[in-house]
CSV table of C-alpha atoms and ligand atoms in Angstrom, one decimal:
chain,number,residue,atom,x,y,z
A,1,MET,CA,154.7,87.9,14.9
A,2,ALA,CA,155.5,84.0,13.1
A,3,THR,CA,152.8,81.7,15.2
A,4,LYS,CA,154.0,78.1,15.2
A,5,THR,CA,150.7,75.8,15.0
A,6,LEU,CA,150.6,72.3,16.6
A,7,GLU,CA,151.8,71.0,13.4
A,8,ASP,CA,154.4,72.6,12.7
A,9,ILE,CA,156.2,70.0,16.4
A,10,PRO,CA,157.5,66.9,14.2
A,11,GLY,CA,155.2,63.7,14.1
A,12,VAL,CA,151.9,65.1,14.6
A,13,GLY,CA,149.3,65.6,11.4
A,14,PRO,CA,145.6,67.0,11.1
A,15,ALA,CA,144.8,64.2,13.1
A,16,ILE,CA,146.7,64.5,15.8
A,17,ALA,CA,146.4,68.0,15.7
A,18,GLU,CA,142.6,67.7,15.8
A,19,LYS,CA,142.7,64.8,19.0
A,20,LEU,CA,145.1,67.8,21.2
A,21,ARG,CA,143.0,70.8,20.2
A,22,GLU,CA,140.6,68.1,21.6
A,23,ALA,CA,141.6,67.7,24.6
A,24,GLY,CA,142.2,71.5,24.9
A,25,TYR,CA,145.8,71.7,24.1
A,26,THR,CA,145.1,74.1,21.9
A,27,GLU,CA,148.8,75.9,23.0
A,28,LEU,CA,152.5,75.0,22.0
A,29,MET,CA,152.9,76.0,25.4
A,30,THR,CA,149.9,74.0,26.9
A,31,ILE,CA,151.9,70.6,25.9
A,32,ALA,CA,155.4,71.3,26.2
A,33,VAL,CA,154.6,72.3,30.1
A,34,ALA,CA,152.2,69.0,30.2
A,35,SER,CA,152.8,65.5,31.6
A,36,PRO,CA,153.8,63.1,29.0
A,37,LYS,CA,151.2,60.4,31.8
A,38,ASP,CA,148.0,63.4,30.6
A,39,LEU,CA,148.9,64.1,27.0
A,40,SER,CA,149.0,60.1,26.7
A,41,GLU,CA,145.2,59.0,28.2
A,42,THR,CA,143.5,62.3,27.5
A,43,CYS,CA,144.2,62.4,23.3
A,44,GLU,CA,144.9,58.3,23.4
A,45,ILE,CA,147.9,58.4,22.7
A,46,GLY,CA,151.2,56.1,23.3
A,47,GLU,CA,153.3,57.2,25.7
A,48,LYS,CA,156.5,57.3,24.5
A,49,LYS,CA,154.9,59.3,21.3
A,50,ALA,CA,153.3,61.6,23.9
A,51,MET,CA,157.1,62.1,24.6
A,52,ASP,CA,158.4,63.5,21.6
A,53,ILE,CA,155.7,65.8,21.2
A,54,ILE,CA,156.4,66.9,23.9
A,55,GLU,CA,160.0,67.8,23.8
A,56,GLY,CA,159.2,69.1,19.6
A,57,ALA,CA,156.5,72.0,21.4
A,58,LYS,CA,158.9,72.3,24.0
A,59,LEU,CA,161.0,73.1,20.6
A,60,CYS,CA,158.7,75.0,18.9
A,61,ALA,CA,156.9,77.4,22.0
A,62,ASP,CA,157.9,80.5,22.7
A,63,ILE,CA,159.2,80.0,25.3
A,64,GLY,CA,160.1,84.0,26.3
A,65,GLY,CA,164.1,85.1,27.5
A,66,PHE,CA,165.4,86.8,30.5
A,67,GLU,CA,164.7,90.6,30.4
A,68,THR,CA,167.6,92.1,32.5
A,69,GLY,CA,165.9,94.5,36.3
A,70,ASP,CA,167.4,97.8,34.3
A,71,ALA,CA,165.6,97.2,31.3
A,72,ILE,CA,162.3,96.4,33.0
A,73,LEU,CA,163.0,99.9,35.0
A,74,GLU,CA,163.0,101.2,31.8
A,75,ARG,CA,160.2,100.0,30.0
A,76,ARG,CA,158.4,100.7,33.7
A,77,LYS,CA,159.2,104.6,33.3
A,78,SER,CA,156.9,105.1,30.5
A,79,VAL,CA,153.6,104.0,32.7
A,80,SER,CA,150.6,106.1,32.4
A,81,LYS,CA,148.4,106.3,35.8
A,82,LEU,CA,144.9,106.7,34.6
A,83,SER,CA,142.1,108.9,37.7
A,84,THR,CA,138.8,106.3,38.1
A,85,GLY,CA,137.5,110.3,39.3
A,86,SER,CA,138.0,109.7,42.9
A,87,LYS,CA,141.3,110.5,44.9
A,88,ALA,CA,139.9,107.6,47.3
A,89,PHE,CA,140.5,105.7,44.3
A,90,ASP,CA,143.0,106.6,43.0
A,91,ASP,CA,145.4,106.4,45.8
A,92,LEU,CA,144.7,102.9,46.3
A,93,LEU,CA,145.8,102.3,42.8
A,94,GLY,CA,148.7,104.5,43.8
A,95,GLY,CA,147.4,106.8,41.2
A,96,GLY,CA,145.1,105.7,39.0
A,97,LEU,CA,145.2,102.0,36.6
A,98,GLU,CA,148.0,101.4,35.5
A,99,SER,CA,149.0,101.2,31.6
A,100,GLN,CA,151.2,98.4,30.6
A,101,ALA,CA,148.9,95.9,33.1
A,102,ILE,CA,145.1,94.5,33.3
A,103,THR,CA,142.7,95.5,36.7
A,104,GLU,CA,139.9,93.6,37.2
A,105,PHE,CA,137.1,94.5,38.9
A,106,PHE,CA,135.0,92.1,40.1
A,107,GLY,CA,132.0,92.1,42.6
A,108,GLU,CA,127.8,91.5,42.5
A,109,PHE,CA,125.5,92.8,40.2
A,110,GLY,CA,124.8,96.3,40.9
A,111,SER,CA,128.2,96.7,42.4
A,112,CYS,CA,128.7,99.8,39.6
A,113,LYS,CA,131.3,97.7,37.6
A,114,THR,CA,129.9,99.2,34.3
A,115,GLN,CA,130.0,102.1,36.2
A,116,VAL,CA,133.4,102.9,36.6
A,117,CYS,CA,133.8,101.2,33.1
A,118,PHE,CA,132.2,104.5,31.4
A,119,GLN,CA,133.9,107.1,34.0
A,120,LEU,CA,137.4,105.2,32.6
A,121,ALA,CA,136.3,106.3,29.1
A,122,VAL,CA,135.7,109.3,29.3
A,123,ASN,CA,138.7,110.3,31.3
A,124,ALA,CA,141.1,108.6,29.0
A,125,THR,CA,140.3,111.0,26.6
A,126,LEU,CA,141.0,113.7,28.9
A,127,PRO,CA,144.9,115.1,28.8
A,128,GLU,CA,147.4,113.8,31.0
A,129,ASP,CA,147.9,116.2,33.0
A,130,LYS,CA,143.8,116.0,33.4
A,131,GLY,CA,144.0,112.0,35.0
A,132,GLY,CA,143.8,110.8,31.3
A,133,LEU,CA,145.9,109.5,28.4
A,134,ASP,CA,145.4,111.9,25.6
A,135,SER,CA,143.3,108.6,23.9
A,136,ASP,CA,140.9,106.8,22.1
A,137,VAL,CA,139.2,103.8,24.0
A,138,ILE,CA,138.0,100.3,22.7
A,139,MET,CA,135.1,99.5,24.5
A,140,LEU,CA,134.3,95.3,24.4
A,141,ASP,CA,130.7,95.3,24.9
A,142,SER,CA,129.7,91.8,26.3
A,143,GLU,CA,125.8,92.2,28.4
A,144,ASN,CA,125.5,95.4,26.3
A,145,THR,CA,125.3,97.4,28.6
A,146,PHE,CA,126.7,100.5,27.3
A,147,ARG,CA,125.2,104.1,27.3
A,148,PRO,CA,126.3,107.1,25.6
A,149,GLU,CA,123.9,108.8,28.0
A,150,ARG,CA,126.5,107.6,30.5
A,151,VAL,CA,129.3,109.2,28.4
A,152,ILE,CA,127.0,112.2,28.0
A,153,GLN,CA,126.8,113.4,31.5
A,154,MET,CA,130.5,112.6,32.7
A,155,ALA,CA,131.7,114.5,30.0
A,156,ASN,CA,129.1,117.2,31.1
A,157,TYR,CA,130.1,117.9,34.3
A,158,LEU,CA,133.6,117.9,33.4
A,159,GLY,CA,133.8,120.2,31.3
A,160,VAL,CA,134.5,118.2,27.9
A,161,ASP,CA,132.7,117.7,24.8
A,162,PRO,CA,130.5,115.1,25.1
A,163,GLU,CA,130.4,114.6,21.1
A,164,GLU,CA,133.8,114.4,20.8
A,165,THR,CA,134.5,112.1,24.0
A,166,LEU,CA,131.7,109.6,22.4
A,167,LYS,CA,133.7,110.0,19.0
A,168,ARG,CA,137.4,108.7,20.3
A,169,ILE,CA,135.0,105.6,21.9
A,170,HIS,CA,134.4,102.9,19.7
A,171,VAL,CA,132.3,100.0,21.2
A,172,ALA,CA,132.1,96.7,20.1
A,173,ARG,CA,129.1,94.6,21.5
A,174,ALA,CA,130.8,90.6,21.7
A,175,PHE,CA,128.4,88.4,20.8
A,176,ASN,CA,129.7,85.1,21.9
A,177,SER,CA,133.3,85.0,23.8
A,178,GLN,CA,135.3,83.4,20.5
A,179,HIS,CA,133.7,87.2,19.2
A,180,GLN,CA,135.3,88.5,22.3
A,181,ILE,CA,138.3,87.0,20.8
A,182,LEU,CA,138.6,88.1,17.7
A,183,LEU,CA,137.7,91.2,18.3
A,184,VAL,CA,141.0,91.8,20.5
A,185,ASP,CA,142.7,91.5,16.8
A,186,LYS,CA,140.5,93.6,15.8
A,187,ALA,CA,141.6,96.3,18.2
A,188,ILE,CA,145.1,96.0,17.4
A,189,GLU,CA,144.4,96.4,14.1
A,190,LEU,CA,142.5,99.7,15.3
A,191,ALA,CA,144.8,101.1,17.0
A,192,LYS,CA,147.5,100.3,14.4
A,193,ASP,CA,146.2,104.2,13.0
A,194,ARG,CA,145.0,105.7,16.2
A,195,LYS,CA,146.6,106.4,19.5
A,196,ILE,CA,144.3,103.2,22.0
A,197,ARG,CA,145.8,103.4,25.8
A,198,LEU,CA,142.4,102.6,27.1
A,199,MET,CA,141.0,99.4,26.2
A,200,ILE,CA,137.6,97.5,27.9
A,201,VAL,CA,135.8,94.7,28.2
A,202,ASP,CA,132.8,94.9,30.4
A,203,SER,CA,131.8,91.3,31.1
A,204,LEU,CA,135.1,89.7,30.9
A,205,THR,CA,133.2,86.1,31.7
A,206,SER,CA,130.1,86.3,31.2
A,207,HIS,CA,129.7,85.1,27.5
A,208,PHE,CA,132.7,82.4,28.8
A,209,ARG,CA,130.5,81.3,31.8
A,210,ALA,CA,127.7,80.9,29.3
A,211,GLU,CA,129.0,78.9,27.1
A,212,TYR,CA,131.5,76.4,29.2
A,213,LEU,CA,129.4,74.7,31.4
A,214,GLY,CA,129.7,71.6,33.8
A,215,ARG,CA,133.3,70.2,35.2
A,216,GLY,CA,134.2,68.5,32.0
A,217,ALA,CA,133.8,72.2,30.5
A,218,LEU,CA,136.3,73.8,33.0
A,219,ALA,CA,139.8,72.9,31.7
A,220,GLU,CA,139.5,74.2,28.6
A,221,ARG,CA,137.1,77.4,29.2
A,222,GLN,CA,140.8,78.5,31.3
A,223,GLN,CA,143.0,77.7,29.1
A,224,ILE,CA,141.1,80.0,26.5
A,225,LEU,CA,140.5,82.5,28.8
A,226,ASN,CA,143.7,82.6,29.8
A,227,ARG,CA,144.8,83.1,26.1
A,228,HIS,CA,142.8,85.5,26.0
A,229,MET,CA,143.4,87.8,28.6
A,230,HIS,CA,147.2,87.5,27.3
A,231,ASP,CA,146.3,88.9,24.4
A,232,LEU,CA,144.7,92.3,26.6
A,233,LEU,CA,148.2,91.8,28.1
A,234,ASN,CA,151.3,91.8,24.5
A,235,PHE,CA,147.6,94.3,24.3
A,236,ALA,CA,148.4,96.6,26.9
A,237,THR,CA,152.5,96.6,26.5
A,238,LEU,CA,153.0,97.0,22.3
A,239,ASN,CA,150.2,100.2,22.6
A,240,ASN,CA,151.4,101.2,26.5
A,241,ALA,CA,147.2,100.8,26.6
A,242,VAL,CA,145.6,100.6,30.4
A,243,ILE,CA,143.4,97.6,30.2
A,244,ALA,CA,140.0,97.8,32.8
A,245,VAL,CA,138.0,94.2,32.8
A,246,THR,CA,135.2,92.8,34.4
A,247,ASN,CA,134.0,90.8,36.3
A,248,GLN,CA,130.8,89.2,37.7
A,249,VAL,CA,130.8,87.3,40.8
A,250,ALA,CA,127.8,85.7,42.6
A,251,ALA,CA,125.6,87.8,45.4
A,252,LYS,CA,126.6,85.7,48.0
A,253,PRO,CA,127.5,86.8,51.3
A,254,ASP,CA,130.9,84.4,51.6
A,255,ALA,CA,131.4,85.7,48.0
A,256,PHE,CA,135.0,87.2,48.2
A,257,PHE,CA,135.6,87.1,52.0
A,258,GLY,CA,135.2,83.1,52.2
A,259,ASP,CA,136.5,82.3,49.2
A,260,PRO,CA,138.6,84.4,47.4
A,261,THR,CA,138.6,82.4,44.3
A,262,ARG,CA,135.4,82.1,43.4
A,263,PRO,CA,135.2,85.6,40.6
A,264,ILE,CA,134.2,83.7,37.5
A,265,GLY,CA,137.9,82.1,35.8
A,266,GLY,CA,139.3,82.2,39.6
A,267,HIS,CA,143.3,81.5,38.8
A,268,VAL,CA,143.4,82.0,35.6
A,269,VAL,CA,142.1,85.0,35.4
A,270,GLY,CA,143.6,86.1,39.1
A,271,HIS,CA,146.7,85.5,37.9
A,272,THR,CA,146.9,87.2,34.7
A,273,ALA,CA,145.8,90.1,36.1
A,274,THR,CA,148.3,92.7,38.4
A,275,PHE,CA,145.6,94.6,39.7
A,276,ARG,CA,142.5,93.3,40.9
A,277,ILE,CA,139.2,95.0,42.6
A,278,TYR,CA,136.5,93.5,44.5
A,279,LEU,CA,134.2,96.4,44.5
A,280,ARG,CA,130.4,96.7,47.1
A,281,LYS,CA,127.8,98.1,48.3
A,282,GLY,CA,128.6,100.6,51.3
A,283,LYS,CA,126.1,102.0,53.2
A,284,ALA,CA,124.4,105.1,52.5
A,285,GLY,CA,124.4,105.2,48.7
A,286,LYS,CA,128.7,104.5,48.7
A,287,ARG,CA,130.4,101.9,46.9
A,288,ILE,CA,133.7,100.6,48.3
A,289,ALA,CA,137.0,99.4,46.8
A,290,ARG,CA,139.2,96.6,47.8
A,291,LEU,CA,142.7,96.2,45.6
A,292,ILE,CA,143.7,93.1,46.5
A,293,ASP,CA,147.2,90.9,45.9
A,294,SER,CA,148.9,93.9,43.8
A,295,PRO,CA,152.5,93.4,43.5
A,296,SER,CA,153.5,96.1,44.8
A,297,LEU,CA,151.0,97.7,46.8
A,298,PRO,CA,149.2,97.3,49.5
A,299,GLU,CA,145.8,96.1,50.1
A,300,GLY,CA,143.0,98.6,51.4
A,301,GLU,CA,140.1,99.6,50.5
A,302,ALA,CA,137.9,103.0,49.5
A,303,VAL,CA,135.1,104.5,49.6
A,304,PHE,CA,134.0,106.7,46.6
A,305,SER,CA,130.3,107.2,45.8
A,306,VAL,CA,128.3,106.5,42.1
A,307,THR,CA,126.3,110.3,40.7
A,308,GLU,CA,124.5,111.0,37.2
A,309,ASP,CA,128.2,112.9,37.1
A,310,GLY,CA,129.8,110.1,37.4
A,311,ILE,CA,132.6,108.2,39.7
A,312,LYS,CA,133.7,110.3,43.1
A,313,ASP,CA,135.2,111.3,46.6
B,401,ADP,P1,127.2,96.1,37.0
B,401,ADP,O1,127.8,96.8,36.5
B,401,ADP,O2,128.1,96.4,38.7
B,401,ADP,O3,126.3,94.7,37.7
B,401,ADP,P2,126.7,99.1,37.0
B,401,ADP,O4,127.4,99.4,36.9
B,401,ADP,O5,125.4,98.7,36.5
B,401,ADP,O6,126.3,97.6,37.5
B,401,ADP,O7,125.7,100.0,39.0
B,401,ADP,C1,124.4,99.9,38.9
B,401,ADP,C2,124.8,100.7,39.8
B,401,ADP,O8,125.1,102.3,39.1
B,401,ADP,C3,122.6,101.7,40.0
B,401,ADP,O9,122.5,100.7,40.6
B,401,ADP,C4,123.1,103.3,40.4
B,401,ADP,O10,123.5,103.2,41.7
B,401,ADP,C5,124.6,103.8,39.7
B,401,ADP,N1,123.8,104.2,38.6
B,401,ADP,C6,123.7,104.0,37.6
B,401,ADP,N2,123.2,105.0,36.4
B,401,ADP,C7,123.5,106.4,37.2
B,401,ADP,C8,123.1,107.4,37.3
B,401,ADP,N3,122.5,107.6,36.1
B,401,ADP,N4,122.7,108.8,38.3
B,401,ADP,C9,123.6,107.8,39.2
B,401,ADP,N5,123.9,106.5,39.9
B,401,ADP,C10,123.6,104.7,38.8
B,402,MG,MG1,128.2,95.3,34.3
């Protein structure tokens, strides 16, 4: 894909491009859908000039086109489902995590988001008739919580060779949000040489939250996060892959029920993720998964447990 830049807009040179980027208009699409008034005010350019830039961006931006329903149905026939390891959890998701989509797990610290990621990584290496994807896995680890020991425990329980399993899980530490974004490009490269049908980003949002502080940085953070989510979705489509991301929410009793937009990157993440699952602790060591906002499945809950052997009913 030949991607155009802001400088491709007629009448936009380096100086104006710089102003636009500084104001958070880093994408042609963001400019194409901006209002002349906002653009003029935030970039300190005349309103007429702003209108010309917006018109130019509309011509340069890849707005996309229409696809007929039957073509979409055809593409969806190749969707696979990745098992979570728990029957109840899989049933909640209509059989497992879908490929060609992003599934977001959000919950408090300790709600087993990372445990679910380990299990998905191990399961993805299994054959398709065992609920896997028969593929390698990419794991972007932003919190340094990858533990090979856990993968070994889970692989042993499933009766598969732990070393072979570890060899198929490609882990990269993401040191900051920019690095995390670049790692998706790396992942696209890696996926050219081998079958990669699961990409995990654990956590999707922690670097963004730490780096973009305060109200002033919010718009920029959301835009960059939005772009990152679209890169991930692109990977999902190109590779018929499952994307699983985690998102930590604040430990407050109303973290979800009081205000469902509380997860970091609320709107952006919520609108791009196809499936959102809220994880929380239940009684007697049980964990509860709640499906929110699915395009085709009813809302509901599943109870599962996390043991030394992994995720189970
Ligand atoms: P999050 O990523 O949501 O912050 P984690 O996935 O790290 O949370 O979950 C940590 C929890 O996972 C621990 O509190 C524990 O209940 C469970 N856990 C971790 N390792 C094991 C294990 N080896 N056996 C059983 N449970 C485990
Ligand atoms: Mg974690």
